[in-house]
mmCIF file with all atom_site columns, C-alpha atoms in Angstrom:
data_model
loop_
_atom_site.group_PDB
_atom_site.id
_atom_site.type_symbol
_atom_site.label_atom_id
_atom_site.label_alt_id
_atom_site.label_comp_id
_atom_site.label_asym_id
_atom_site.label_entity_id
_atom_site.label_seq_id
_atom_site.pdbx_PDB_ins_code
_atom_site.Cartn_x
_atom_site.Cartn_y
_atom_site.Cartn_z
_atom_site.occupancy
_atom_site.B_iso_or_equiv
_atom_site.pdbx_formal_charge
_atom_site.auth_seq_id
_atom_site.auth_comp_id
_atom_site.auth_asym_id
_atom_site.auth_atom_id
_atom_site.pdbx_PDB_model_num
ATOM 1   C CA . MET A 1 1   ? -48.151 28.764 -69.480  1.00 0.00 ? 116 MET A CA 1
ATOM 2   C CA . ALA A 1 2   ? -46.071 27.873 -72.258  1.00 0.00 ? 117 ALA A CA 1
ATOM 3   C CA . THR A 1 3   ? -44.579 28.902 -74.983  1.00 0.00 ? 118 THR A CA 1
ATOM 4   C CA . PHE A 1 4   ? -45.636 26.693 -78.340  1.00 0.00 ? 119 PHE A CA 1
ATOM 5   C CA . THR A 1 5   ? -42.918 24.585 -79.637  1.00 0.00 ? 120 THR A CA 1
ATOM 6   C CA . GLU A 1 6   ? -41.698 23.665 -82.965  1.00 0.00 ? 121 GLU A CA 1
ATOM 7   C CA . ALA A 1 7   ? -41.958 20.355 -82.706  1.00 0.00 ? 122 ALA A CA 1
ATOM 8   C CA . ALA A 1 8   ? -45.776 20.798 -81.586  1.00 0.00 ? 123 ALA A CA 1
ATOM 9   C CA . ILE A 1 9   ? -45.940 23.476 -84.241  1.00 0.00 ? 124 ILE A CA 1
ATOM 10  C CA . ARG A 1 10  ? -44.634 20.806 -86.902  1.00 0.00 ? 125 ARG A CA 1
ATOM 11  C CA . ALA A 1 11  ? -47.333 17.956 -85.386  1.00 0.00 ? 126 ALA A CA 1
ATOM 12  C CA . ARG A 1 12  ? -50.155 20.192 -85.852  1.00 0.00 ? 127 ARG A CA 1
ATOM 13  C CA . ALA A 1 13  ? -48.961 20.908 -89.413  1.00 0.00 ? 128 ALA A CA 1
ATOM 14  C CA . GLN A 1 14  ? -48.588 17.033 -89.590  1.00 0.00 ? 129 GLN A CA 1
ATOM 15  C CA . ALA A 1 15  ? -52.232 16.307 -88.566  1.00 0.00 ? 130 ALA A CA 1
ATOM 16  C CA . THR A 1 16  ? -53.840 18.463 -91.330  1.00 0.00 ? 131 THR A CA 1
ATOM 17  C CA . THR A 1 17  ? -51.038 17.408 -94.246  1.00 0.00 ? 132 THR A CA 1
ATOM 18  C CA . VAL A 1 18  ? -52.505 13.581 -93.216  1.00 0.00 ? 133 VAL A CA 1
ATOM 19  C CA . ARG A 1 19  ? -55.880 14.757 -93.190  1.00 0.00 ? 134 ARG A CA 1
ATOM 20  C CA . VAL A 1 20  ? -56.043 16.482 -96.621  1.00 0.00 ? 135 VAL A CA 1
ATOM 21  C CA . GLN A 1 21  ? -53.408 14.141 -98.206  1.00 0.00 ? 136 GLN A CA 1
ATOM 22  C CA . LYS A 1 22  ? -50.958 17.216 -99.062  1.00 0.00 ? 137 LYS A CA 1
ATOM 23  C CA . THR A 1 23  ? -48.275 18.988 -98.174  1.00 0.00 ? 138 THR A CA 1
ATOM 24  C CA . ALA A 1 24  ? -47.873 22.181 -95.802  1.00 0.00 ? 139 ALA A CA 1
ATOM 25  C CA . ARG A 1 25  ? -46.260 23.788 -99.247  1.00 0.00 ? 140 ARG A CA 1
ATOM 26  C CA . ALA A 1 26  ? -49.278 22.641 -101.121 1.00 0.00 ? 141 ALA A CA 1
ATOM 27  C CA . ILE A 1 27  ? -51.671 23.435 -98.849  1.00 0.00 ? 142 ILE A CA 1
ATOM 28  C CA . LEU A 1 28  ? -50.560 27.318 -98.644  1.00 0.00 ? 143 LEU A CA 1
ATOM 29  C CA . GLU A 1 29  ? -49.811 27.299 -102.221 1.00 0.00 ? 144 GLU A CA 1
ATOM 30  C CA . GLU A 1 30  ? -53.860 26.834 -103.291 1.00 0.00 ? 145 GLU A CA 1
ATOM 31  C CA . ALA A 1 31  ? -55.630 30.325 -103.746 1.00 0.00 ? 146 ALA A CA 1
ATOM 32  C CA . SER A 1 32  ? -58.766 31.148 -100.883 1.00 0.00 ? 147 SER A CA 1
ATOM 33  C CA . VAL A 1 33  ? -61.951 30.656 -102.731 1.00 0.00 ? 148 VAL A CA 1
ATOM 34  C CA . SER A 1 34  ? -63.668 33.650 -100.463 1.00 0.00 ? 149 SER A CA 1
ATOM 35  C CA . LEU A 1 35  ? -61.665 35.324 -97.895  1.00 0.00 ? 150 LEU A CA 1
ATOM 36  C CA . PRO A 1 36  ? -63.780 37.033 -95.220  1.00 0.00 ? 151 PRO A CA 1
ATOM 37  C CA . THR A 1 37  ? -63.698 40.395 -94.971  1.00 0.00 ? 152 THR A CA 1
ATOM 38  C CA . GLU A 1 38  ? -62.402 40.219 -91.499  1.00 0.00 ? 153 GLU A CA 1
ATOM 39  C CA . PHE A 1 39  ? -59.730 38.733 -89.692  1.00 0.00 ? 154 PHE A CA 1
ATOM 40  C CA . ASP A 1 40  ? -58.973 37.874 -86.486  1.00 0.00 ? 155 ASP A CA 1
ATOM 41  C CA . VAL A 1 41  ? -54.939 37.583 -86.211  1.00 0.00 ? 156 VAL A CA 1
ATOM 42  C CA . PHE A 1 42  ? -52.980 38.937 -89.420  1.00 0.00 ? 157 PHE A CA 1
ATOM 43  C CA . LEU A 1 43  ? -49.904 36.275 -89.354  1.00 0.00 ? 158 LEU A CA 1
ATOM 44  C CA . SER A 1 44  ? -46.856 38.305 -90.203  1.00 0.00 ? 159 SER A CA 1
ATOM 45  C CA . TYR A 1 45  ? -44.018 35.863 -90.525  1.00 0.00 ? 160 TYR A CA 1
ATOM 46  C CA . SER A 1 46  ? -40.440 35.087 -91.974  1.00 0.00 ? 161 SER A CA 1
ATOM 47  C CA . SER A 1 47  ? -40.561 33.958 -95.843  1.00 0.00 ? 162 SER A CA 1
ATOM 48  C CA . GLN A 1 48  ? -37.256 32.294 -94.387  1.00 0.00 ? 163 GLN A CA 1
ATOM 49  C CA . GLU A 1 49  ? -40.018 30.371 -92.264  1.00 0.00 ? 164 GLU A CA 1
ATOM 50  C CA . PRO A 1 50  ? -40.752 26.552 -93.147  1.00 0.00 ? 165 PRO A CA 1
ATOM 51  C CA . ASN A 1 51  ? -44.102 25.950 -94.835  1.00 0.00 ? 166 ASN A CA 1
ATOM 52  C CA . GLU A 1 52  ? -44.443 23.212 -91.819  1.00 0.00 ? 167 GLU A CA 1
ATOM 53  C CA . VAL A 1 53  ? -44.489 26.235 -89.285  1.00 0.00 ? 168 VAL A CA 1
ATOM 54  C CA . ILE A 1 54  ? -46.622 28.792 -91.092  1.00 0.00 ? 169 ILE A CA 1
ATOM 55  C CA . LEU A 1 55  ? -49.246 26.225 -91.215  1.00 0.00 ? 170 LEU A CA 1
ATOM 56  C CA . GLY A 1 56  ? -49.378 24.408 -87.978  1.00 0.00 ? 171 GLY A CA 1
ATOM 57  C CA . VAL A 1 57  ? -49.174 28.420 -86.398  1.00 0.00 ? 172 VAL A CA 1
ATOM 58  C CA . LYS A 1 58  ? -52.658 28.583 -88.762  1.00 0.00 ? 173 LYS A CA 1
ATOM 59  C CA . GLU A 1 59  ? -53.830 25.163 -87.655  1.00 0.00 ? 174 GLU A CA 1
ATOM 60  C CA . THR A 1 60  ? -52.808 26.365 -83.824  1.00 0.00 ? 175 THR A CA 1
ATOM 61  C CA . LEU A 1 61  ? -54.746 29.674 -83.865  1.00 0.00 ? 176 LEU A CA 1
ATOM 62  C CA . LYS A 1 62  ? -57.504 28.142 -86.160  1.00 0.00 ? 177 LYS A CA 1
ATOM 63  C CA . ASP A 1 63  ? -58.320 25.587 -83.373  1.00 0.00 ? 178 ASP A CA 1
ATOM 64  C CA . TYR A 1 64  ? -58.569 28.309 -80.939  1.00 0.00 ? 179 TYR A CA 1
ATOM 65  C CA . GLY A 1 65  ? -61.491 29.785 -82.948  1.00 0.00 ? 180 GLY A CA 1
ATOM 66  C CA . LEU A 1 66  ? -60.158 32.053 -84.811  1.00 0.00 ? 181 LEU A CA 1
ATOM 67  C CA . THR A 1 67  ? -59.749 33.155 -88.252  1.00 0.00 ? 182 THR A CA 1
ATOM 68  C CA . VAL A 1 68  ? -56.161 33.884 -89.576  1.00 0.00 ? 183 VAL A CA 1
ATOM 69  C CA . TYR A 1 69  ? -54.800 35.625 -92.681  1.00 0.00 ? 184 TYR A CA 1
ATOM 70  C CA . VAL A 1 70  ? -51.916 34.357 -93.969  1.00 0.00 ? 185 VAL A CA 1
ATOM 71  C CA . ASP A 1 71  ? -50.315 36.076 -96.956  1.00 0.00 ? 186 ASP A CA 1
ATOM 72  C CA . LYS A 1 72  ? -49.388 32.968 -98.851  1.00 0.00 ? 187 LYS A CA 1
ATOM 73  C CA . LEU A 1 73  ? -52.196 31.292 -98.312  1.00 0.00 ? 188 LEU A CA 1
ATOM 74  C CA . ASP A 1 74  ? -54.841 34.378 -98.882  1.00 0.00 ? 189 ASP A CA 1
ATOM 75  C CA . ASP A 1 75  ? -53.277 36.336 -100.998 1.00 0.00 ? 190 ASP A CA 1
ATOM 76  C CA . PRO A 1 76  ? -50.433 33.444 -103.120 1.00 0.00 ? 191 PRO A CA 1
ATOM 77  C CA . ASN A 1 77  ? -50.036 36.374 -106.184 1.00 0.00 ? 192 ASN A CA 1
ATOM 78  C CA . LEU A 1 78  ? -47.578 37.884 -103.429 1.00 0.00 ? 193 LEU A CA 1
ATOM 79  C CA . THR A 1 79  ? -44.236 36.945 -103.600 1.00 0.00 ? 194 THR A CA 1
ATOM 80  C CA . PRO A 1 80  ? -41.356 38.144 -102.007 1.00 0.00 ? 195 PRO A CA 1
ATOM 81  C CA . ASP A 1 81  ? -39.006 37.846 -104.713 1.00 0.00 ? 196 ASP A CA 1
ATOM 82  C CA . ASN A 1 82  ? -41.461 40.595 -106.767 1.00 0.00 ? 197 ASN A CA 1
ATOM 83  C CA . VAL A 1 83  ? -42.608 43.622 -104.489 1.00 0.00 ? 198 VAL A CA 1
ATOM 84  C CA . THR A 1 84  ? -44.529 46.344 -105.860 1.00 0.00 ? 199 THR A CA 1
ATOM 85  C CA . LYS A 1 85  ? -46.655 49.355 -104.788 1.00 0.00 ? 200 LYS A CA 1
ATOM 86  C CA . ALA A 1 86  ? -49.115 46.968 -104.737 1.00 0.00 ? 201 ALA A CA 1
ATOM 87  C CA . THR A 1 87  ? -48.133 44.248 -102.501 1.00 0.00 ? 202 THR A CA 1
ATOM 88  C CA . ALA A 1 88  ? -47.243 47.018 -99.735  1.00 0.00 ? 203 ALA A CA 1
ATOM 89  C CA . GLU A 1 89  ? -51.753 48.171 -100.840 1.00 0.00 ? 204 GLU A CA 1
ATOM 90  C CA . THR A 1 90  ? -52.501 44.721 -100.560 1.00 0.00 ? 205 THR A CA 1
ATOM 91  C CA . LEU A 1 91  ? -51.080 43.818 -97.171  1.00 0.00 ? 206 LEU A CA 1
ATOM 92  C CA . ARG A 1 92  ? -51.943 47.344 -95.786  1.00 0.00 ? 207 ARG A CA 1
ATOM 93  C CA . LYS A 1 93  ? -55.066 46.638 -96.509  1.00 0.00 ? 208 LYS A CA 1
ATOM 94  C CA . ARG A 1 94  ? -55.232 42.906 -95.196  1.00 0.00 ? 209 ARG A CA 1
ATOM 95  C CA . LEU A 1 95  ? -53.504 44.164 -92.157  1.00 0.00 ? 210 LEU A CA 1
ATOM 96  C CA . ARG A 1 96  ? -56.725 47.229 -91.801  1.00 0.00 ? 211 ARG A CA 1
ATOM 97  C CA . GLN A 1 97  ? -59.281 43.655 -92.060  1.00 0.00 ? 212 GLN A CA 1
ATOM 98  C CA . SER A 1 98  ? -57.334 42.133 -89.186  1.00 0.00 ? 213 SER A CA 1
ATOM 99  C CA . LYS A 1 99  ? -58.386 42.671 -84.975  1.00 0.00 ? 214 LYS A CA 1
ATOM 100 C CA . SER A 1 100 ? -54.759 41.636 -84.290  1.00 0.00 ? 215 SER A CA 1
ATOM 101 C CA . LEU A 1 101 ? -51.335 40.964 -85.415  1.00 0.00 ? 216 LEU A CA 1
ATOM 102 C CA . LEU A 1 102 ? -49.089 38.336 -84.396  1.00 0.00 ? 217 LEU A CA 1
ATOM 103 C CA . PHE A 1 103 ? -45.581 38.001 -84.791  1.00 0.00 ? 218 PHE A CA 1
ATOM 104 C CA . LEU A 1 104 ? -44.174 34.284 -85.177  1.00 0.00 ? 219 LEU A CA 1
ATOM 105 C CA . HIS A 1 105 ? -40.537 34.768 -84.076  1.00 0.00 ? 220 HIS A CA 1
ATOM 106 C CA . SER A 1 106 ? -38.509 32.388 -84.517  1.00 0.00 ? 221 SER A CA 1
ATOM 107 C CA . GLU A 1 107 ? -35.289 31.917 -85.736  1.00 0.00 ? 222 GLU A CA 1
ATOM 108 C CA . ASN A 1 108 ? -35.969 33.157 -88.919  1.00 0.00 ? 223 ASN A CA 1
ATOM 109 C CA . SER A 1 109 ? -37.349 36.082 -88.217  1.00 0.00 ? 224 SER A CA 1
ATOM 110 C CA . THR A 1 110 ? -34.321 38.685 -87.536  1.00 0.00 ? 225 THR A CA 1
ATOM 111 C CA . VAL A 1 111 ? -33.699 38.207 -91.809  1.00 0.00 ? 226 VAL A CA 1
ATOM 112 C CA . SER A 1 112 ? -37.346 39.514 -92.794  1.00 0.00 ? 227 SER A CA 1
ATOM 113 C CA . LYS A 1 113 ? -37.279 42.529 -94.169  1.00 0.00 ? 228 LYS A CA 1
ATOM 114 C CA . TRP A 1 114 ? -41.736 42.622 -94.121  1.00 0.00 ? 229 TRP A CA 1
ATOM 115 C CA . MET A 1 115 ? -42.291 41.434 -91.110  1.00 0.00 ? 230 MET A CA 1
ATOM 116 C CA . PRO A 1 116 ? -40.493 45.218 -89.011  1.00 0.00 ? 231 PRO A CA 1
ATOM 117 C CA . TRP A 1 117 ? -42.798 46.867 -91.701  1.00 0.00 ? 232 TRP A CA 1
ATOM 118 C CA . GLU A 1 118 ? -45.873 44.973 -90.673  1.00 0.00 ? 233 GLU A CA 1
ATOM 119 C CA . LEU A 1 119 ? -45.367 45.292 -86.959  1.00 0.00 ? 234 LEU A CA 1
ATOM 120 C CA . GLY A 1 120 ? -44.972 48.800 -87.328  1.00 0.00 ? 235 GLY A CA 1
ATOM 121 C CA . TYR A 1 121 ? -48.097 49.780 -89.334  1.00 0.00 ? 236 TYR A CA 1
ATOM 122 C CA . PHE A 1 122 ? -50.043 47.446 -87.919  1.00 0.00 ? 237 PHE A CA 1
ATOM 123 C CA . ASP A 1 123 ? -49.030 49.395 -83.876  1.00 0.00 ? 238 ASP A CA 1
ATOM 124 C CA . GLY A 1 124 ? -50.003 52.526 -85.439  1.00 0.00 ? 239 GLY A CA 1
ATOM 125 C CA . TYR A 1 125 ? -53.228 51.646 -86.829  1.00 0.00 ? 240 TYR A CA 1
ATOM 126 C CA . ARG A 1 126 ? -54.657 49.423 -84.265  1.00 0.00 ? 241 ARG A CA 1
ATOM 127 C CA . SER A 1 127 ? -52.240 48.056 -81.377  1.00 0.00 ? 242 SER A CA 1
ATOM 128 C CA . LYS A 1 128 ? -52.984 44.549 -80.997  1.00 0.00 ? 243 LYS A CA 1
ATOM 129 C CA . VAL A 1 129 ? -50.401 43.297 -81.792  1.00 0.00 ? 244 VAL A CA 1
ATOM 130 C CA . GLY A 1 130 ? -48.218 40.225 -79.746  1.00 0.00 ? 245 GLY A CA 1
ATOM 131 C CA . ILE A 1 131 ? -45.576 38.130 -79.907  1.00 0.00 ? 246 ILE A CA 1
ATOM 132 C CA . PHE A 1 132 ? -46.126 34.041 -81.344  1.00 0.00 ? 247 PHE A CA 1
ATOM 133 C CA . PRO A 1 133 ? -42.459 32.906 -80.198  1.00 0.00 ? 248 PRO A CA 1
ATOM 134 C CA . VAL A 1 134 ? -41.918 29.688 -81.203  1.00 0.00 ? 249 VAL A CA 1
ATOM 135 C CA . THR A 1 135 ? -39.013 27.938 -79.737  1.00 0.00 ? 250 THR A CA 1
ATOM 136 C CA . LYS A 1 136 ? -37.143 24.431 -79.879  1.00 0.00 ? 251 LYS A CA 1
ATOM 137 C CA . THR A 1 137 ? -38.412 24.054 -76.339  1.00 0.00 ? 252 THR A CA 1
ATOM 138 C CA . ALA A 1 138 ? -41.435 24.766 -74.125  1.00 0.00 ? 253 ALA A CA 1
ATOM 139 C CA . LEU A 1 139 ? -40.389 28.440 -72.022  1.00 0.00 ? 254 LEU A CA 1
ATOM 140 C CA . SER A 1 140 ? -42.735 29.060 -68.975  1.00 0.00 ? 255 SER A CA 1
ATOM 141 C CA . LYS A 1 141 ? -41.807 32.672 -69.721  1.00 0.00 ? 256 LYS A CA 1
ATOM 142 C CA . TYR A 1 142 ? -40.728 34.584 -72.910  1.00 0.00 ? 257 TYR A CA 1
ATOM 143 C CA . VAL A 1 143 ? -38.258 37.528 -73.085  1.00 0.00 ? 258 VAL A CA 1
ATOM 144 C CA . GLY A 1 144 ? -38.387 39.403 -76.536  1.00 0.00 ? 259 GLY A CA 1
ATOM 145 C CA . GLN A 1 145 ? -35.267 40.340 -78.418  1.00 0.00 ? 260 GLN A CA 1
ATOM 146 C CA . GLU A 1 146 ? -34.745 44.069 -78.420  1.00 0.00 ? 261 GLU A CA 1
ATOM 147 C CA . TYR A 1 147 ? -38.331 46.088 -79.576  1.00 0.00 ? 262 TYR A CA 1
ATOM 148 C CA . LEU A 1 148 ? -40.197 43.003 -79.608  1.00 0.00 ? 263 LEU A CA 1
ATOM 149 C CA . GLY A 1 149 ? -39.973 42.559 -75.435  1.00 0.00 ? 264 GLY A CA 1
ATOM 150 C CA . ILE A 1 150 ? -42.311 45.553 -75.282  1.00 0.00 ? 265 ILE A CA 1
ATOM 151 C CA . TYR A 1 151 ? -44.964 43.724 -76.993  1.00 0.00 ? 266 TYR A CA 1
ATOM 152 C CA . PRO A 1 152 ? -47.047 41.022 -75.302  1.00 0.00 ? 267 PRO A CA 1
ATOM 153 C CA . TYR A 1 153 ? -46.771 37.009 -76.274  1.00 0.00 ? 268 TYR A CA 1
ATOM 154 C CA . VAL A 1 154 ? -49.100 34.570 -76.285  1.00 0.00 ? 269 VAL A CA 1
ATOM 155 C CA . GLY A 1 155 ? -48.973 30.667 -75.243  1.00 0.00 ? 270 GLY A CA 1
ATOM 156 C CA . ASN A 1 156 ? -51.127 28.212 -74.233  1.00 0.00 ? 271 ASN A CA 1
ATOM 157 C CA . ALA A 1 157 ? -51.963 27.145 -70.470  1.00 0.00 ? 272 ALA A CA 1
ATOM 158 C CA . LYS A 1 158 ? -55.188 25.659 -69.075  1.00 0.00 ? 273 LYS A CA 1
ATOM 159 C CA . ASP A 1 159 ? -57.742 28.018 -67.625  1.00 0.00 ? 274 ASP A CA 1
ATOM 160 C CA . THR A 1 160 ? -59.589 27.492 -63.621  1.00 0.00 ? 275 THR A CA 1
ATOM 161 C CA . ASN A 1 161 ? -61.998 24.478 -65.586  1.00 0.00 ? 276 ASN A CA 1
ATOM 162 C CA . ASP A 1 162 ? -58.968 22.946 -66.587  1.00 0.00 ? 277 ASP A CA 1
ATOM 163 C CA . GLN A 1 163 ? -59.592 23.804 -70.532  1.00 0.00 ? 278 GLN A CA 1
ATOM 164 C CA . GLU A 1 164 ? -56.716 24.435 -72.787  1.00 0.00 ? 279 GLU A CA 1
ATOM 165 C CA . ARG A 1 165 ? -56.476 28.094 -73.741  1.00 0.00 ? 280 ARG A CA 1
ATOM 166 C CA . LEU A 1 166 ? -54.614 31.007 -75.661  1.00 0.00 ? 281 LEU A CA 1
ATOM 167 C CA . TRP A 1 167 ? -53.236 33.252 -73.408  1.00 0.00 ? 282 TRP A CA 1
ATOM 168 C CA . ILE A 1 168 ? -51.762 36.770 -74.173  1.00 0.00 ? 283 ILE A CA 1
ATOM 169 C CA . TRP A 1 169 ? -49.448 38.175 -71.282  1.00 0.00 ? 284 TRP A CA 1
ATOM 170 C CA . GLU A 1 170 ? -47.354 40.923 -70.597  1.00 0.00 ? 285 GLU A CA 1
ATOM 171 C CA . THR A 1 171 ? -46.092 39.604 -67.536  1.00 0.00 ? 286 THR A CA 1
ATOM 172 C CA . GLU A 1 172 ? -46.978 36.552 -65.059  1.00 0.00 ? 287 GLU A CA 1
ATOM 173 C CA . SER A 1 173 ? -49.551 38.221 -63.320  1.00 0.00 ? 288 SER A CA 1
ATOM 174 C CA . LYS A 1 174 ? -51.023 40.850 -66.365  1.00 0.00 ? 289 LYS A CA 1
ATOM 175 C CA . TYR A 1 175 ? -52.953 38.258 -68.716  1.00 0.00 ? 290 TYR A CA 1
ATOM 176 C CA . ALA A 1 176 ? -55.731 38.043 -70.883  1.00 0.00 ? 291 ALA A CA 1
ATOM 177 C CA . VAL A 1 177 ? -57.252 35.124 -72.817  1.00 0.00 ? 292 VAL A CA 1
ATOM 178 C CA . TYR A 1 178 ? -56.825 36.166 -76.382  1.00 0.00 ? 293 TYR A CA 1
ATOM 179 C CA . ASN A 1 179 ? -59.753 35.539 -78.596  1.00 0.00 ? 294 ASN A CA 1
ATOM 180 C CA . GLU A 1 180 ? -61.463 37.900 -75.753  1.00 0.00 ? 295 GLU A CA 1
ATOM 181 C CA . TRP A 1 181 ? -58.500 40.165 -75.994  1.00 0.00 ? 296 TRP A CA 1
ATOM 182 C CA . VAL A 1 182 ? -58.815 40.717 -79.623  1.00 0.00 ? 297 VAL A CA 1
ATOM 183 C CA . LYS A 1 183 ? -62.587 40.109 -79.967  1.00 0.00 ? 298 LYS A CA 1
ATOM 184 C CA . SER A 1 184 ? -64.279 42.485 -77.641  1.00 0.00 ? 299 SER A CA 1
ATOM 185 C CA . LYS A 1 185 ? -62.974 45.143 -75.459  1.00 0.00 ? 300 LYS A CA 1
ATOM 186 C CA . VAL A 1 186 ? -61.433 42.778 -72.980  1.00 0.00 ? 301 VAL A CA 1
ATOM 187 C CA . GLU A 1 187 ? -57.851 44.442 -72.135  1.00 0.00 ? 302 GLU A CA 1
ATOM 188 C CA . ILE A 1 188 ? -54.896 42.580 -70.668  1.00 0.00 ? 303 ILE A CA 1
ATOM 189 C CA . LYS A 1 189 ? -54.499 43.607 -66.805  1.00 0.00 ? 304 LYS A CA 1
ATOM 190 C CA . GLU A 1 190 ? -53.389 42.066 -63.590  1.00 0.00 ? 305 GLU A CA 1
ATOM 191 C CA . ARG A 1 191 ? -54.558 39.337 -61.843  1.00 0.00 ? 306 ARG A CA 1
ATOM 192 C CA . LYS A 1 192 ? -54.255 38.748 -58.313  1.00 0.00 ? 307 LYS A CA 1
ATOM 193 C CA . ALA A 1 193 ? -52.609 34.994 -57.480  1.00 0.00 ? 308 ALA A CA 1
ATOM 194 C CA . THR A 1 194 ? -54.842 32.410 -55.957  1.00 0.00 ? 309 THR A CA 1
#
């Protein structure tokens, strides 16, 4: 198991920007034509997060077959500079339309005022919350700071068939495949060493 590195996430974003010949900012600022009525993931991130990191995480999650809500992309009229009651209502609606919330943890997440609110709201509403750490170097184990340590975290690793999968871990021996955890009744559970 390993966390996603910032370099890998930026490389994933670059693959998209090269393919569509637009900057990460331009891609994120384009209005979505039609939004799904349900998302697998609500991505909670800091407004200070670089566009390349946000796009890279979204594209990485899409690579694993997940639909992802990103406010900057899906509701471009929402801006951290003009927060209103309507902003909060839109975010509540999107949170309720999502099966899970991933908290993008990086050096920028500590400055966000909205991320703790989104995390608390979703944890109380649905409880399928995970931390998506983006680290400078790959870590085989992630230990969250303060209250983030109570939540499981995601990373990638190969399964027994040598297929790259997205996993959610509470401990090294307590985990589940993320897609199965989000899309069905599969729980994070203790696994015996083989």
